[in-house]
Amino acid sequence: MLTSRAYDGGEGRTGGTVAMTAPPNTGFPEDETSDGTSELRAHFDETLDHGRRIEPRDWMPDAYRSTMVRQIAQHAHSEIIGMQPEGNWITRAPSLRRKAILIAKVQDEAGHGMYLYSAAETLGADRADLTAKLIGGRQKYSSIFNYPTLTYADVGVIGWLVDGAAICNQVPLCRSSYGPYARAMIRICKEESFHQRQGYELLMTMMRGSAAQRAMVQDATNRFWWPSLMMFGPPDDQSPNTAQSMAWGIKRHTNDELRQRFVDMTVPQADKLGVTLPDEELRWNPERGHYDFGPVDWAEFTAVIKGYGPCNAQRIARRQAAHDEGAWVRGAAAAHAAKHAARRDAA
Amino acid sequence: MTEDEFTAYQSLSEETEDHRWAFGTGFTDPLEGIDASVPPGVDAQALGAYCLMLGDDALIYSHRLQQWMTRMPELEEETALANVALDLLGQARMLLARAGLAEGAGRQEDQLAFFRDEHEFRNVLLAERQDADFAELAGRLLIFSAWRLALFGRLAASADPVLAAIAAKSVQELAYHRDYAAQWVIRLGDGTPLSHGKMQAALGAIWPLVAELFQPDPVTAALPAVAADPAGVRAEVDAVLDTVLAAATLERPDVAPLARVAGRSGRDGVHTEAFGYLLAELQSVARAHPDATW
Amino acid sequence: MTEPQVRSGWPLYEVFLRGKRGLNHVHVGSLHAADPQMALRHARDLYTRRNEGVSIWVVAARDITASSPDEKDPFFAPSGDKIYRHPTFYEIPDDVPHM
């Protein structure tokens, strides 16, 4: 069961912010062990102040380490779980070229998950343990993947809106204070640029197609617009740990800043596609220099991250089944490797 | 926040001529720029039917592998599996395109993939079999890729230059697939007692479909310098399988081949009951919008 | 000779690549595999997308000994400390030839 209490917000497709493991009212947790710590702490702070990166062997506060593990892990989980809603349409893709594109995209997502688990492991985490936390509901993934993909147009809309929202989160994360995470994000961003174009191009093709195709795109947009806005997490005034995350270079922008940026970029793209975004309050505000938009249904968001979303149970069940049913395979490979190592040593 | 941080995203709205979006997906037309005329003296209809046979094998096999995505036993295996599925899909696209050009009725890859009915598909039954577990996935892929690699090794010298080119490109991929599958059969066969039992049982379940791979058929017979004789690769394939099974401490199953239906099987368009469901899934969206462009 | 412990988990391998135009292998990340051959194959799938002509090294993480680049911190042993989990990815300066 996913609890909202531990959840800080800001969960772009690729992570965004992360829940602090310390309860909110303790402020900034310190390691009060010995005098040597304060010198290391000063060095850590100085590294961050100069915009340099923290690397795996550097000293870091326990709270920074645990926060970073959780953020990177949840980002990784999002990539892996994200394979499912899109993977749902591979076997039914209506052209062989689209099928190949979608297989490659879902394959990329597996790769991104592995890059991120790899980064988390540099902090002392263990991938099997992180997987157990995901399956057990103790770590989360982006809420957007708890929504169903009901038509083929959803594939395009996920590419356009969901990957688009992810980019808004990801590009700043390329400057994360933690080196392995920043480097993983740079690699991921390069590959993701393909994915956005693919999704949008599919939608452009469909919008220039039949009435049924156009209706399918509009319907998919209607279902994914608001959940995409929710990907940036709760409003800033409900995100108490943002300040610490920003001070530590874990988070570079607030939830509301990123959400506004996403809206501003997406509205012209929707216009170009010829789809209507399902928000009657959406309009350009010349005084602010931004688009005004309507209220997000935070009750739906809360329900989804608590575990009551349309697809939460099936996403986890699929991941769990693959993991559990694969145990004998992993065990066999390990046994085989051990046998052959022993034979080699005995020779 | 700087403008240039969002360049990748903003460029979505820009017009572009580049049709190659995804990594590894190649051009819109799989045989773009290639002279696909049928060589003199070669039966064009038979050539078309032959390319459909090999193309359907790959298309349907890829479909069964796609059904395993998000179900693999470890994340690294997801990447490997997707590679095999993509390779076979790519081979299918080229072969179906070549088939359409040879038969000369204007049918393209998508028309052939999505708008033929069950009895018009020419794949062997091994290709359409659903893997009940990972042992079956590994065992079936070992047999299929060893066989296909042997065939395509012969086809690299085909009198049809297009088929020869497709084969030459595919051989490297198929060697990779065969190696991947072989390593897994060995790990499972010579792993734990549990995995050994499952791997042996998997072979037993699959083996009745092996004989069909080496059966002569009239289409192949009508293309003496073009097609690869399936009976002619049996010894080579047997040698590969025997080597792998020995390393895996597995026994070659002693089971009878599956009987035919009034003498007909996959190459004749007579498939398993599961095939109808497979095609329903594969073709459903395309058929719901028969005149749409995707 | 004692029987090796069989763990059902796959150990961590670090991956190093040298591209066609590269002069040295560069650390690109890690993955899990049951044995070195599997690690090599997975590295090719995951980190090179099967590009030919790329040289791949995979090393079990447990076999890597690393120093801390930040030699100032007194809490860590001097170079040669056995790594807990991962080597440090530290940059080779541009002016070091043939590294």
XYZ file of C-alpha atoms in Angstrom:
740
model
C 0.000 0.000 0.000
C 1.464 3.308 -1.011
C 1.109 5.960 1.647
C 0.906 9.602 0.856
C 2.417 10.579 4.187
C 5.964 9.734 3.267
C 5.531 11.205 -0.128
C 7.050 14.556 -0.790
C 5.748 15.067 -4.280
C 7.409 16.004 -7.496
C 7.455 12.707 -9.225
C 8.190 13.278 -12.808
C 8.216 10.193 -14.935
C 11.847 9.986 -14.058
C 11.655 10.945 -10.400
C 11.849 14.644 -9.670
C 11.833 15.152 -5.955
C 11.843 12.432 -3.406
C 10.473 11.897 0.027
C 12.829 12.792 2.825
C 13.342 9.808 5.046
C 13.478 12.021 8.117
C 10.149 13.295 9.427
C 9.475 16.866 8.368
C 9.729 18.497 11.765
C 13.332 17.589 12.450
C 14.522 20.112 9.870
C 17.913 19.234 8.482
C 19.180 16.004 10.049
C 22.751 16.167 11.256
C 25.164 13.400 11.973
C 26.162 14.110 15.531
C 28.942 11.648 15.972
C 32.349 13.244 16.382
C 34.369 16.341 15.628
C 35.766 14.824 12.440
C 32.262 14.804 11.021
C 31.900 18.563 11.075
C 35.025 18.952 8.940
C 33.705 16.422 6.453
C 30.351 18.160 6.574
C 31.999 21.477 5.778
C 33.794 19.900 2.853
C 30.520 18.415 1.610
C 28.770 21.790 1.862
C 31.654 23.521 0.107
C 31.495 20.994 -2.743
C 27.819 21.748 -3.213
C 28.299 25.495 -2.901
C 30.839 25.430 -5.715
C 28.473 23.442 -7.909
C 30.785 20.438 -7.922
C 29.552 16.891 -7.708
C 29.432 14.418 -4.873
C 30.922 11.100 -5.970
C 30.386 7.587 -4.559
C 33.432 7.542 -2.293
C 32.846 11.006 -0.844
C 31.568 11.553 2.665
C 27.933 12.627 2.710
C 25.302 13.058 5.408
C 23.271 9.918 5.986
C 20.115 11.805 5.098
C 21.595 12.925 1.786
C 22.605 9.337 0.986
C 19.225 7.867 1.917
C 17.318 10.634 0.158
C 19.362 10.155 -2.972
C 18.962 6.372 -2.899
C 15.214 6.757 -2.600
C 14.963 9.339 -5.376
C 17.142 7.406 -7.803
C 15.452 4.114 -6.963
C 11.967 5.540 -7.481
C 13.112 6.989 -10.758
C 14.420 3.547 -11.763
C 11.200 1.857 -10.668
C 9.273 4.345 -12.802
C 11.211 3.353 -15.908
C 10.646 -0.355 -15.310
C 6.967 -0.045 -14.433
C 6.587 2.391 -17.338
C 7.409 -0.464 -19.718
C 4.019 -1.992 -18.988
C 1.464 0.593 -20.151
C 3.293 1.090 -23.430
C 4.266 -2.538 -23.773
C 0.549 -3.252 -23.658
C 0.298 -2.161 -27.313
C 3.352 -3.802 -28.890
C 1.612 -6.925 -30.130
C -1.293 -4.877 -31.508
C 0.656 -2.038 -33.143
C -1.076 -1.384 -36.473
C 2.005 -1.192 -38.670
C 5.275 -3.090 -38.594
C 7.265 0.124 -38.453
C 5.298 1.386 -35.450
C 5.720 -1.991 -33.836
C 9.490 -1.826 -34.203
C 9.582 1.716 -32.855
C 7.555 0.723 -29.812
C 9.657 -2.367 -29.050
C 12.778 -0.221 -29.212
C 11.232 2.375 -26.957
C 10.206 -0.121 -24.293
C 13.634 -1.697 -24.551
C 15.166 1.726 -23.913
C 13.061 2.044 -20.780
C 14.454 -1.206 -19.431
C 17.898 0.159 -20.127
C 17.166 3.430 -18.370
C 15.932 1.543 -15.322
C 19.161 -0.415 -15.244
C 21.331 2.694 -15.572
C 19.483 4.182 -12.604
C 19.632 1.067 -10.425
C 23.326 1.096 -11.220
C 23.608 4.671 -9.931
C 21.672 3.789 -6.775
C 24.015 0.881 -6.131
C 26.980 3.237 -6.021
C 25.428 4.539 -2.802
C 25.445 1.117 -1.214
C 21.955 0.018 -2.229
C 21.316 -3.477 -3.561
C 19.078 -3.911 -6.588
C 17.325 -6.999 -5.221
C 16.508 -5.057 -2.076
C 15.195 -2.109 -4.078
C 13.021 -4.488 -6.109
C 11.633 -5.934 -2.898
C 10.799 -2.434 -1.674
C 8.997 -1.663 -4.926
C 6.965 -4.856 -4.828
C 6.241 -4.371 -1.138
C 4.981 -0.831 -1.713
C 7.726 0.770 0.402
C 9.126 2.632 -2.572
C 7.104 4.299 -5.260
C 7.115 4.973 -8.977
C 5.597 7.748 -10.996
C 1.830 7.851 -10.513
C 1.172 8.301 -14.227
C 1.826 4.626 -14.869
C -1.134 3.679 -12.728
C -3.407 4.852 -15.514
C -4.553 2.405 -18.187
C -3.621 2.586 -21.871
C -6.921 1.954 -23.581
C -6.343 2.742 -27.250
C -3.431 2.825 -29.628
C -3.488 6.633 -29.523
C -2.449 6.385 -25.872
C 0.992 5.313 -27.135
C 1.389 8.623 -28.932
C -0.037 10.680 -26.077
C 2.303 9.047 -23.591
C 5.191 9.961 -25.827
C 3.955 13.545 -26.178
C 2.683 14.376 -22.677
C 4.276 11.886 -20.318
C 7.725 11.900 -21.878
C 7.311 15.639 -22.274
C 6.668 16.076 -18.576
C 9.586 13.774 -17.857
C 11.894 15.963 -19.913
C 10.882 18.960 -17.815
C 12.098 17.027 -14.800
C 15.042 15.280 -16.391
C 16.972 18.099 -17.968
C 17.549 19.831 -14.606
C 18.484 16.481 -13.068
C 21.426 16.336 -15.450
C 22.852 18.857 -12.975
C 22.090 16.759 -9.911
C 24.649 17.144 -7.191
C 25.267 13.400 -7.191
C 27.664 12.473 -9.974
C 26.517 8.980 -11.016
C 22.899 10.177 -11.098
C 23.744 13.215 -13.211
C 25.720 11.079 -15.651
C 22.925 8.520 -15.904
C 20.503 11.366 -16.607
C 22.648 12.740 -19.412
C 22.700 9.334 -21.074
C 18.953 8.935 -20.567
C 18.139 12.401 -21.914
C 19.960 11.640 -25.157
C 17.855 8.544 -25.754
C 14.599 10.118 -24.600
C 14.708 12.757 -27.290
C 13.854 10.032 -29.795
C 10.891 8.923 -27.723
C 9.192 12.289 -27.582
C 9.500 12.760 -31.322
C 8.103 9.318 -32.009
C 5.027 9.927 -29.886
C 4.312 13.334 -31.312
C 4.899 12.177 -34.870
C 2.448 9.321 -34.399
C -0.145 11.813 -33.199
C 0.514 14.133 -36.137
C 0.001 11.206 -38.506
C -3.236 10.226 -36.792
C -4.560 13.806 -36.697
C -4.035 14.014 -40.453
C -5.836 10.693 -40.856
C -9.388 9.468 -40.458
C -12.116 10.899 -38.246
C -11.828 7.802 -36.072
C -8.102 8.349 -35.626
C -8.633 11.993 -34.699
C -11.303 11.062 -32.195
C -8.950 8.486 -30.696
C -6.240 11.097 -30.202
C -8.647 13.569 -28.614
C -9.979 10.892 -26.279
C -6.483 9.861 -25.204
C -5.553 13.486 -24.599
C -8.669 13.955 -22.471
C -7.622 11.032 -20.277
C -3.924 11.853 -19.916
C -3.777 15.645 -19.651
C -4.602 16.029 -15.955
C -2.592 12.983 -14.828
C 0.379 14.460 -16.698
C 0.077 17.657 -14.677
C -0.024 15.526 -11.541
C 3.363 14.062 -12.459
C 5.007 17.185 -11.062
C 3.653 16.447 -7.599
C 1.578 18.433 -5.151
C 1.583 22.238 -5.120
C 4.601 23.917 -3.544
C 2.662 24.951 -0.472
C 2.059 21.272 0.258
C 5.676 20.172 -0.283
C 7.515 20.928 2.987
C 10.800 19.270 2.117
C 11.463 21.159 -1.063
C 13.812 23.610 0.639
C 16.216 20.956 1.898
C 16.167 19.104 -1.410
C 16.976 22.290 -3.263
C 19.779 23.180 -0.871
C 21.358 19.802 -1.451
C 21.090 20.013 -5.220
C 18.713 17.065 -5.231
C 15.959 19.178 -6.675
C 16.618 22.145 -8.925
C 13.133 23.594 -9.411
C 9.874 23.540 -7.504
C 6.883 21.435 -8.510
C 4.807 24.434 -9.530
C 7.644 25.954 -11.570
C 8.021 22.771 -13.581
C 4.293 22.293 -13.968
C 3.882 25.831 -15.302
C 6.800 25.329 -17.672
C 5.235 22.131 -19.007
C 1.878 23.813 -19.612
C 3.497 26.757 -21.382
C 5.405 24.453 -23.708
C 2.592 22.028 -24.388
C -0.273 24.376 -25.254
C 1.284 25.505 -28.556
C 2.032 21.872 -29.401
C -1.589 20.940 -28.801
C -2.635 23.801 -31.066
C -0.321 22.552 -33.784
C -1.762 19.058 -33.465
C -5.296 20.326 -33.539
C -6.330 18.763 -30.232
C -8.139 20.544 -27.442
C -6.689 20.298 -23.950
C -9.545 19.430 -21.558
C -9.374 22.566 -19.393
C -11.869 25.376 -19.874
C -9.810 27.705 -17.708
C -6.716 27.343 -19.856
C -5.811 30.738 -21.303
C -2.809 32.945 -21.872
C -2.281 35.550 -19.148
C -0.289 38.444 -20.610
C 0.430 39.980 -17.215
C 2.021 36.807 -15.887
C 3.513 35.841 -19.197
C 2.249 32.298 -18.658
C -0.843 30.195 -19.304
C -3.412 30.157 -16.518
C -4.891 26.726 -15.996
C -7.614 25.113 -13.943
C -7.356 23.261 -10.625
C -5.840 19.808 -10.533
C -7.937 17.148 -8.830
C -5.562 16.455 -5.962
C -7.979 13.996 -4.421
C -7.557 11.727 -7.443
C -3.790 12.157 -7.206
C -3.803 11.205 -3.530
C -5.953 8.167 -4.182
C -3.641 6.985 -6.933
C -0.438 7.322 -4.926
C -2.106 5.632 -1.968
C -2.575 2.576 -4.129
C -6.142 2.990 -5.327
C -5.344 4.003 -8.881
C -6.833 2.076 -11.812
C -3.723 0.012 -12.456
C -1.636 0.030 -9.278
C -2.366 -3.553 -8.370
C -1.811 -4.975 -11.834
C 1.449 -3.069 -12.397
C 2.933 -4.406 -9.201
C 1.496 -7.860 -9.750
C 3.133 -8.091 -13.161
C 6.486 -6.999 -11.773
C 6.163 -9.390 -8.886
C 5.184 -12.303 -11.097
C 8.167 -11.776 -13.370
C 10.455 -11.580 -10.380
C 9.006 -14.581 -8.539
C 8.645 -16.795 -11.596
C 12.154 -15.926 -12.619
C 13.718 -17.023 -9.352
C 14.448 -20.563 -10.523
C 16.066 -19.172 -13.685
C 18.305 -16.778 -11.801
C 19.149 -19.542 -9.354
C 20.053 -21.918 -12.164
C 22.369 -19.376 -13.765
C 24.104 -18.751 -10.457
C 24.436 -22.483 -9.803
C 25.875 -23.055 -13.254
C 28.377 -20.242 -12.787
C 29.449 -21.627 -9.420
C 29.886 -25.123 -10.831
C 32.071 -23.876 -13.600
C 34.111 -21.644 -11.357
C 34.739 -24.624 -9.108
C 35.712 -26.820 -12.022
C 38.066 -24.149 -13.287
C 39.676 -23.754 -9.902
C 40.048 -27.494 -9.454
C 41.683 -27.969 -12.831
C 15.898 27.793 -16.014
C 17.422 28.398 -19.405
C 15.745 28.108 -22.764
C 18.342 25.793 -24.167
C 17.647 23.229 -21.470
C 14.399 22.515 -23.207
C 15.588 22.481 -26.778
C 15.000 18.772 -27.146
C 11.410 19.210 -26.147
C 10.667 22.335 -28.074
C 12.008 20.862 -31.279
C 9.032 18.512 -31.269
C 6.973 21.099 -33.094
C 9.513 21.649 -35.792
C 9.061 20.200 -39.216
C 11.574 17.564 -40.105
C 12.314 15.315 -43.027
C 13.880 12.640 -40.901
C 11.691 9.556 -40.921
C 14.037 7.416 -38.889
C 12.781 8.048 -35.399
C 13.677 5.128 -33.288
C 17.007 3.557 -32.806
C 17.317 0.494 -34.960
C 14.109 0.867 -36.901
C 15.562 1.880 -40.225
C 13.699 3.364 -43.145
C 10.000 3.484 -43.809
C 10.480 1.250 -46.828
C 12.623 -1.719 -45.776
C 13.938 -2.290 -49.288
C 14.259 1.345 -50.256
C 16.637 1.915 -53.142
C 17.154 -1.769 -53.873
C 16.524 -3.250 -57.301
C 13.955 -5.908 -56.561
C 13.349 -7.280 -60.018
C 12.985 -11.040 -60.217
C 15.993 -12.693 -61.887
C 15.294 -14.241 -65.298
C 14.243 -17.876 -65.171
C 12.990 -17.636 -61.592
C 9.321 -18.348 -60.925
C 8.108 -15.016 -59.520
C 5.056 -16.416 -57.746
C 7.083 -19.162 -56.140
C 9.687 -16.604 -55.063
C 6.952 -14.518 -53.489
C 5.534 -17.541 -51.676
C 9.006 -18.553 -50.478
C 9.728 -15.108 -49.051
C 6.367 -15.228 -47.308
C 7.320 -18.543 -45.703
C 10.556 -17.173 -44.290
C 8.981 -13.811 -43.471
C 6.027 -15.366 -41.658
C 8.373 -17.559 -39.610
C 10.110 -14.407 -38.360
C 6.975 -12.281 -37.939
C 5.107 -14.866 -35.900
C 8.159 -15.860 -33.872
C 8.791 -12.213 -33.018
C 5.179 -11.888 -31.877
C 5.585 -14.720 -29.382
C 8.768 -13.113 -28.039
C 7.049 -9.716 -27.741
C 4.529 -11.354 -25.407
C 7.400 -12.019 -22.989
C 8.367 -8.375 -22.592
C 8.014 -7.249 -18.929
C 7.894 -10.942 -17.960
C 11.565 -11.880 -18.241
C 13.389 -13.319 -15.238
C 15.867 -10.459 -14.963
C 15.994 -6.910 -16.331
C 19.105 -7.540 -18.403
C 17.219 -10.311 -20.177
C 14.548 -7.800 -21.220
C 17.134 -5.987 -23.304
C 18.407 -9.201 -24.840
C 14.907 -10.433 -25.644
C 13.901 -7.158 -27.261
C 16.978 -7.394 -29.476
C 15.936 -10.809 -30.761
C 12.351 -9.688 -31.292
C 13.499 -6.584 -33.143
C 15.930 -8.508 -35.325
C 13.289 -11.022 -36.367
C 10.756 -8.263 -36.981
C 13.302 -6.516 -39.191
C 13.902 -9.706 -41.149
C 10.152 -10.165 -41.501
C 9.720 -6.651 -42.857
C 12.377 -7.166 -45.513
C 11.079 -10.581 -46.522
C 7.445 -9.527 -46.666
C 8.382 -6.469 -48.701
C 10.351 -8.690 -51.074
C 7.462 -11.131 -51.304
C 5.084 -8.347 -52.285
C 7.431 -7.080 -54.946
C 7.991 -10.543 -56.380
C 4.316 -11.490 -56.608
C 3.720 -8.152 -58.294
C 0.189 -7.486 -56.992
C 1.152 -4.312 -55.145
C 0.906 -5.786 -51.648
C 3.254 -4.188 -49.140
C 4.571 -5.404 -45.789
C 1.641 -4.115 -43.748
C -1.011 -5.439 -46.116
C 0.609 -8.837 -45.936
C 1.063 -8.786 -42.161
C -2.343 -7.402 -41.163
C -4.817 -8.352 -43.864
C -4.108 -11.996 -44.638
C -6.201 -14.653 -42.895
C -4.919 -17.676 -40.979
C -4.843 -20.052 -43.935
C -2.696 -17.637 -45.931
C 0.169 -17.604 -43.438
C 3.042 -19.949 -44.296
C 5.006 -20.209 -41.051
C 6.047 -23.484 -39.474
C 4.196 -24.534 -36.327
C 7.338 -24.111 -34.229
C 7.152 -20.361 -34.830
C 3.642 -19.970 -33.483
C 4.024 -22.065 -30.342
C 3.549 -20.171 -27.102
C 6.333 -20.702 -24.538
C 4.908 -21.959 -21.244
C 8.038 -20.982 -19.303
C 11.546 -19.647 -19.752
C 12.956 -23.112 -20.421
C 10.655 -23.447 -23.404
C 11.625 -19.960 -24.534
C 15.300 -20.918 -24.525
C 14.826 -24.372 -26.051
C 12.516 -23.249 -28.836
C 14.775 -20.315 -29.717
C 17.807 -22.602 -29.839
C 16.129 -24.922 -32.317
C 14.581 -22.150 -34.410
C 17.696 -20.014 -34.658
C 20.017 -22.949 -35.326
C 17.725 -24.022 -38.166
C 17.199 -20.526 -39.562
C 20.911 -19.748 -39.359
C 21.718 -22.890 -41.340
C 19.112 -22.007 -43.979
C 20.221 -18.407 -44.261
C 23.840 -19.484 -44.487
C 22.832 -21.286 -47.700
C 20.656 -18.373 -48.860
C 23.578 -15.953 -48.843
C 24.422 -17.610 -52.187
C 20.882 -17.433 -53.543
C 20.344 -16.620 -57.210
C 17.945 -13.897 -56.093
C 20.258 -11.040 -55.124
C 17.675 -9.490 -52.796
C 17.227 -12.706 -50.861
C 20.992 -13.141 -50.771
C 21.426 -9.645 -49.344
C 18.725 -10.190 -46.729
C 20.323 -13.477 -45.761
C 23.790 -12.005 -45.479
C 22.531 -9.313 -43.159
C 20.519 -11.762 -41.082
C 23.217 -14.357 -40.536
C 25.049 -12.286 -37.947
C 21.824 -11.661 -36.034
C 20.845 -15.327 -36.112
C 24.257 -16.390 -34.842
C 23.726 -14.045 -31.908
C 20.270 -15.498 -31.235
C 21.536 -19.052 -31.415
C 24.397 -18.258 -29.074
C 22.060 -16.528 -26.595
C 19.664 -19.464 -26.574
C 22.430 -22.048 -26.357
C 23.981 -20.395 -23.338
C 20.641 -20.434 -21.569
C 19.894 -24.045 -22.458
C 23.273 -24.965 -21.009
C 22.781 -22.899 -17.850
C 19.359 -24.406 -17.259
C 20.332 -27.935 -18.219
C 23.462 -27.858 -16.083
C 22.166 -25.587 -13.329
C 20.029 -26.891 -10.492
C 18.057 -30.163 -10.431
C 14.882 -28.076 -10.755
C 16.108 -26.218 -13.829
C 17.401 -29.439 -15.369
C 13.998 -31.053 -15.008
C 12.220 -28.054 -16.490
C 14.663 -27.820 -19.397
C 14.336 -31.498 -20.224
C 10.553 -31.291 -20.041
C 10.590 -28.190 -22.249
C 12.528 -30.012 -24.953
C 10.101 -32.883 -24.779
C 7.172 -30.535 -25.278
C 8.748 -28.764 -28.245
C 10.384 -31.690 -30.038
C 7.313 -32.946 -31.923
C 7.504 -29.744 -34.000
C 11.116 -30.202 -35.096
C 10.543 -32.618 -37.964
C 8.458 -30.064 -39.870
C 11.512 -27.825 -40.172
C 13.228 -30.251 -42.528
C 10.242 -31.284 -44.662
C 10.477 -30.626 -48.393
C 7.751 -28.490 -49.894
C 6.682 -27.678 -53.452
C 7.574 -23.979 -53.256
C 11.191 -24.696 -52.314
C 11.327 -27.378 -54.981
C 10.253 -24.839 -57.615
C 13.215 -22.584 -56.772
C 16.323 -24.731 -57.191
C 19.004 -22.019 -57.335
C 17.163 -19.579 -55.136
C 15.824 -21.407 -52.105
C 17.657 -23.434 -49.472
C 16.655 -27.082 -49.270
C 15.476 -27.700 -45.699
C 16.393 -31.388 -45.758
C 19.924 -30.356 -46.645
C 20.513 -28.524 -43.345
C 19.326 -31.291 -41.078
C 22.754 -32.758 -40.405
C 24.242 -29.371 -39.574
C 21.399 -28.472 -37.234
C 21.514 -31.873 -35.543
C 25.216 -31.433 -34.911
C 24.660 -28.044 -33.252
C 21.817 -29.330 -31.119
C 23.744 -32.410 -30.058
C 26.695 -30.281 -29.011
C 24.558 -27.953 -26.942
C 22.515 -30.735 -25.365
C 25.664 -32.571 -24.374
C 27.099 -29.470 -22.714
C 23.757 -28.990 -20.998
C 23.688 -32.613 -19.738
C 20.349 -33.045 -21.521
C 18.963 -35.964 -23.491
C 17.664 -35.596 -27.001
C 13.921 -36.313 -26.646
C 12.653 -39.504 -28.182
C 9.206 -38.422 -29.287
C 7.249 -38.850 -32.462
C 6.751 -35.886 -34.770
C 3.360 -34.209 -34.720
C 1.079 -35.739 -37.319
C -0.229 -33.540 -40.096
C -3.822 -32.606 -40.854
C -4.771 -34.582 -43.928
C -1.135 -34.286 -44.929
C -0.931 -30.516 -44.493
C 0.762 -28.250 -41.940
C 2.104 -24.738 -41.416
C 3.703 -24.319 -44.841
C 0.303 -25.158 -46.327
C -1.541 -22.645 -44.172
C -2.872 -25.195 -41.695
C -2.011 -23.960 -38.227
C -2.729 -24.643 -34.555
C -5.883 -23.530 -32.756
C -3.838 -20.900 -30.925
C -2.919 -19.237 -34.213
C -6.323 -17.652 -34.680
C -6.009 -15.884 -31.347
C -2.475 -14.818 -32.201
C -3.582 -13.195 -35.439
C -6.618 -11.623 -33.771
C -4.267 -9.832 -31.390
C -1.720 -8.918 -34.049
C -4.242 -7.617 -36.566
C -7.027 -6.141 -34.412
C -6.142 -2.448 -34.513
C -5.054 -2.442 -38.148
C -8.230 -4.213 -39.220
C -10.429 -1.845 -37.189
C -9.095 0.972 -39.371
C -8.522 -0.721 -42.728
C -7.815 2.429 -44.717
C -5.845 4.332 -42.101
C -2.234 5.438 -42.283
C -0.184 5.025 -39.124
C 38.710 -27.006 -1.642
C 35.438 -25.857 -0.114
C 32.193 -25.911 -2.056
C 31.422 -22.438 -3.394
C 28.379 -20.804 -1.915
C 25.637 -20.625 -4.480
C 23.764 -17.374 -4.166
C 20.656 -16.942 -6.202
C 21.605 -13.321 -6.781
C 23.776 -12.284 -9.669
C 26.862 -10.312 -8.716
C 27.563 -6.778 -9.859
C 29.904 -6.156 -12.779
C 31.389 -2.829 -13.767
C 31.462 -2.028 -17.475
C 34.207 -0.218 -19.355
C 34.007 0.694 -23.031
C 36.482 1.913 -25.580
C 34.811 3.281 -28.697
C 36.190 2.980 -32.218
C 37.891 6.336 -31.936
C 38.687 6.079 -28.252
C 42.116 5.716 -26.768
C 41.147 4.189 -23.447
C 38.376 2.285 -21.764
C 35.901 4.471 -19.905
C 33.656 3.411 -17.066
C 30.036 3.626 -18.211
C 28.094 1.904 -15.465
C 27.273 -1.489 -14.076
C 24.947 -4.450 -14.450
C 24.174 -7.787 -12.881
C 25.124 -11.107 -14.439
C 25.608 -14.683 -13.316
C 29.019 -15.073 -14.919
C 31.560 -13.069 -16.924
C 30.322 -14.294 -20.312
C 26.798 -13.227 -19.517
C 28.143 -9.914 -18.236
C 29.893 -9.302 -21.546
C 26.763 -10.056 -23.529
C 24.597 -7.863 -21.328
C 27.141 -5.051 -21.522
C 26.977 -5.230 -25.284
C 23.157 -5.099 -25.207
C 22.841 -2.391 -22.614
C 25.777 -0.065 -23.090
C 26.678 -0.353 -26.763
C 23.303 -1.209 -28.296
C 25.220 -3.839 -30.176
C 27.523 -1.530 -32.035
C 30.344 -3.506 -33.540
C 33.898 -2.396 -33.067
C 33.480 -1.343 -29.469
C 35.861 -2.930 -26.984
C 34.167 -4.008 -23.795
C 35.696 -4.906 -20.448
C 33.573 -6.273 -17.635
C 35.040 -6.640 -14.174
C 33.332 -8.092 -11.138
C 32.851 -5.166 -8.769
C 34.302 -7.202 -5.890
C 37.603 -7.435 -7.765
C 38.032 -3.682 -8.030
C 40.157 -1.812 -5.525
C 39.687 1.921 -5.484
C 40.942 5.002 -3.776
C 38.932 7.998 -2.794
C 39.658 10.926 -5.119
C 39.172 13.242 -2.208
C 42.292 12.380 -0.218
C 41.430 15.035 2.330
C 38.877 13.025 4.193
C 40.551 11.486 7.243
C 37.775 9.016 7.857
C 38.810 6.810 4.948
C 41.974 4.750 4.662
C 44.568 5.928 2.175
C 44.551 4.561 -1.364
C 44.260 0.837 -1.674
C 41.151 0.620 0.423
C 38.944 -2.242 -0.656
C 35.889 -0.825 -2.278
C 32.564 -1.514 -0.652
C 30.483 -1.507 -3.725
C 31.724 0.586 -6.615
C 34.838 2.181 -7.925
C 34.970 5.929 -8.176
C 34.398 7.236 -11.626
C 37.102 9.816 -11.723
C 38.105 11.709 -14.793
C 41.468 11.201 -16.404
C 42.883 14.654 -17.133
C 43.002 15.523 -20.813
C 46.748 16.035 -20.837
C 47.633 12.497 -19.749
C 48.687 10.792 -22.991
C 47.385 7.417 -24.112
C 45.333 6.803 -21.003
